[in-house]
Amino acid sequence: MADSGSQLTEERNYSGWAVYRRLLGYVRPYWPHFLLATFAMMLVAGTQTASAWLVKPMLDAGFVDRDPATIRLVALGVVATFLVRGVATFTSTYGMAWIGRRVIRALRSEVFDRLLTLPSRFFDGNSSGMLLSKLTYNVEQVARAGSDALTILIRDSVTVVFLIIYMATVSWRLSLIFLAIGPVVALVVVYVSKRFRRISHRIQKSIGNVAYIAEEAIDGHEVVRTFGAQEYERRRFQRANDRNLKQYMKFTAAKAASTPIVQFLAAIALSVVIYLATMQQAVEPIGLPAFVSFVAAMGLLLQPMKRLTNVNPAIQRSIAAGDSIFTLIDLPPERDEGTRTLDRAEGRISFQSVQFAYPGGEDVLRDINLDVNAGERIAIVGRSGSGKSTLVSLLPRFYDCERGAITLDGVPLQEYRLADLRRQIALVGQQVVLFNDTVAANIAYGHGDDWDHERLRAAAEAANARAFIERLPEGFETAVGQNGVLLSGGQRQRLAIARALFKDAPILILDEATSALDTESENEIQVALEHLMAGRTTFVIAHRLSTIENADRIVVMDQGCIVEVGSHSELLHHGGVYATLYRMQFGAEQAIAEHRSTGAG
């Protein structure tokens, strides 16, 4: 299977018609509204032609026959024409906007749903700034092809057709002159369409780069300021911003040039018509009122032709954005081919000759063999880059091992339904993710809106979090801010533990859960973790070795391999890698303690 993480870097280049046809599929559920809006647009086109037609009886009755009755009818006709045009314009504009916003809603929902189901490898290769750009900017561009652009295409195309038909009824010879510019206009439109779409792809990419760089600078604002890198980030952002400006100006130049060219061609046709029509032999067959009506129709043609020329850039931009959006929507979700259901696992896990590598890289895990009993506490230690986090990420199937197998209660992980498998696992990491919601909603995350409040308070109590929660302005209903910015590191960590306790999963993964905390906070968190680990199969990844001395077994990893397994005392007695790491860390901690003690003295 192709890797989803790399597919998005290049769009699939769907044809313009394929994108438009697919986009119209989103309009299909609203076909009654679309038909009403289309009928209204045809009425608008009809009133344009009626305006040109009214010129002839107005001149005949007003300046030639001076018939009061006809003049009154013409005056009423003018009022009626503009009344119908006003109502029809409102109906078509509002109706197409109503449909367009629902298309945007449907597209955004599909894109967001796909983002929720894509495999982890996809996010490894695509920045969140780029993805947010697709969800916001690109979707808006695509939807314009289904509302604004489609309105202009239908209304003005019908207007042009009606006016040309009327002109032909007045004088088909003069109409042929105007129609002669059609092929030349078509060539201009075809040429600029290709250029518009090519530049539009570049614009979307440049906007994604702007969003990506801004996102990095915002998320890392403390690092940027600490290292005095504001000027570096400013230059980096300016380069991306300049690229975006350059592409926009190319797009604007092509758009600005195409419209005058088409209007110039129309003006040539109009001048030829006027020249020939004013010759004695041309005027006599149609009469002066009919000729003025013909010229009025030609004048009315210029505006819809201008709009039809101007709408082409929007359509090409929409098609380019649609190429990007539909490429994302069409990516395959993470594989979930398992059929076995699982209510609650015992927690027996076995790694059997597991091997894994990230795309384009060397093996991160090599020949991993490990059997874990239900309820056993396994600590995983090793130097940075030894594969500790990667190993535990295979349990919830964020990634699938390339060779070997992992079983849960004797069954390969791939045989379980993905939702059932992940319901058995709770995760508490070093980087706590909290959502901009209430404390209660963050603890009960994933359980919907209907949860047991007593059970929620019990989870907070067991996580040593209830006391500080109840001191918050609104207690459990206090909003925590984006990613818990209103809470301290220790408070965020305790909420993460409370969330894991509330989930009550039989398997627990603790990935450096206390490494970012001070000693006082770590002691409080450690008590909460003891409550959390009780009776659960637990994997503890720890850098601070003093926190995992009570583990049932310690697994030592080095360069993707398991090099030692045993209890704390066994591994120290063995004198291998673990003993070396422990002595180095213990010696460093003892030196720091002595230094502090000396300083205090």
Short mmCIF file of N, CA and C in Angstrom, two decimals, residues 29 53 85 106 109 119 179 203 205 241 250 269 271 368 374 377 400 408 436 493 502 523 526 546 551 553 558 562 590:
data_model
loop_
_atom_site.label_atom_id
_atom_site.label_comp_id
_atom_site.label_asym_id
_atom_site.label_seq_id
_atom_site.Cartn_x
_atom_site.Cartn_y
_atom_site.Cartn_z
N PRO A 29 -27.50 17.38 -3.47
CA PRO A 29 -28.54 17.30 -2.43
C PRO A 29 -29.45 18.53 -2.37
N TRP A 53 -34.85 45.22 -26.03
CA TRP A 53 -36.04 45.18 -26.89
C TRP A 53 -36.92 46.41 -26.68
N ARG A 85 -36.16 41.93 -12.41
CA ARG A 85 -34.71 41.75 -12.31
C ARG A 85 -34.23 41.82 -10.86
N ALA A 106 -19.80 20.94 3.93
CA ALA A 106 -19.63 19.51 3.61
C ALA A 106 -18.17 19.19 3.32
N SER A 109 -16.10 19.28 6.50
CA SER A 109 -16.39 18.10 7.32
C SER A 109 -15.66 16.89 6.77
N PRO A 119 -3.36 7.76 8.91
CA PRO A 119 -2.35 7.13 9.78
C PRO A 119 -1.32 8.12 10.28
N LEU A 179 -20.17 37.76 -33.80
CA LEU A 179 -19.84 36.36 -33.49
C LEU A 179 -18.45 35.97 -33.98
N ILE A 203 0.28 29.51 -5.49
CA ILE A 203 -0.28 30.39 -4.45
C ILE A 203 -0.69 29.58 -3.23
N LYS A 205 0.41 26.66 -2.27
CA LYS A 205 1.60 26.16 -1.59
C LYS A 205 2.26 27.27 -0.78
N ASN A 241 6.48 35.17 2.74
CA ASN A 241 5.48 36.18 2.42
C ASN A 241 5.75 36.80 1.05
N LYS A 250 1.67 37.64 -10.19
CA LYS A 250 1.63 36.96 -11.49
C LYS A 250 0.19 36.63 -11.86
N ALA A 269 -15.37 44.63 -32.82
CA ALA A 269 -16.59 44.13 -33.45
C ALA A 269 -17.68 45.19 -33.42
N SER A 271 -17.34 48.47 -33.27
CA SER A 271 -17.03 49.58 -34.18
C SER A 271 -17.32 49.20 -35.63
N ILE A 368 12.79 -7.61 18.16
CA ILE A 368 12.30 -7.41 19.53
C ILE A 368 11.47 -8.62 19.96
N ALA A 374 -0.09 -10.21 32.30
CA ALA A 374 -1.17 -9.29 32.67
C ALA A 374 -0.88 -8.67 34.03
N ARG A 377 4.39 -4.63 35.55
CA ARG A 377 4.96 -3.30 35.29
C ARG A 377 6.30 -3.47 34.60
N ASP A 400 2.37 0.08 12.26
CA ASP A 400 2.36 -1.38 12.21
C ASP A 400 3.77 -1.88 11.98
N LEU A 408 -2.03 -9.51 21.70
CA LEU A 408 -2.70 -9.12 22.94
C LEU A 408 -3.62 -10.26 23.33
N ASN A 436 -9.14 23.05 24.70
CA ASN A 436 -9.69 24.31 25.20
C ASN A 436 -11.14 24.10 25.59
N GLN A 493 -0.35 17.63 34.25
CA GLN A 493 0.02 16.22 34.31
C GLN A 493 -1.01 15.44 35.14
N PHE A 502 -10.02 7.76 34.54
CA PHE A 502 -11.44 7.76 34.15
C PHE A 502 -11.68 6.76 33.02
N ASN A 523 6.92 14.10 43.08
CA ASN A 523 6.50 13.25 44.20
C ASN A 523 4.98 13.13 44.25
N GLN A 526 3.91 10.98 41.36
CA GLN A 526 4.27 9.58 41.55
C GLN A 526 3.21 8.86 42.39
N SER A 546 15.69 6.46 38.91
CA SER A 546 15.25 6.29 40.29
C SER A 546 13.75 6.10 40.39
N ALA A 551 9.82 -1.40 39.41
CA ALA A 551 9.19 -2.10 38.29
C ALA A 551 9.42 -3.60 38.42
N ARG A 553 9.93 -5.68 35.96
CA ARG A 553 11.10 -5.94 35.10
C ARG A 553 11.50 -4.65 34.40
N ASP A 558 19.05 -0.57 23.31
CA ASP A 558 20.21 0.13 22.76
C ASP A 558 20.21 -0.10 21.25
N ILE A 562 16.77 -5.02 22.29
CA ILE A 562 16.72 -5.28 23.74
C ILE A 562 18.02 -5.96 24.12
N GLN A 590 24.06 12.88 42.68
CA GLN A 590 24.75 13.04 43.97
C GLN A 590 25.63 14.29 43.94
#
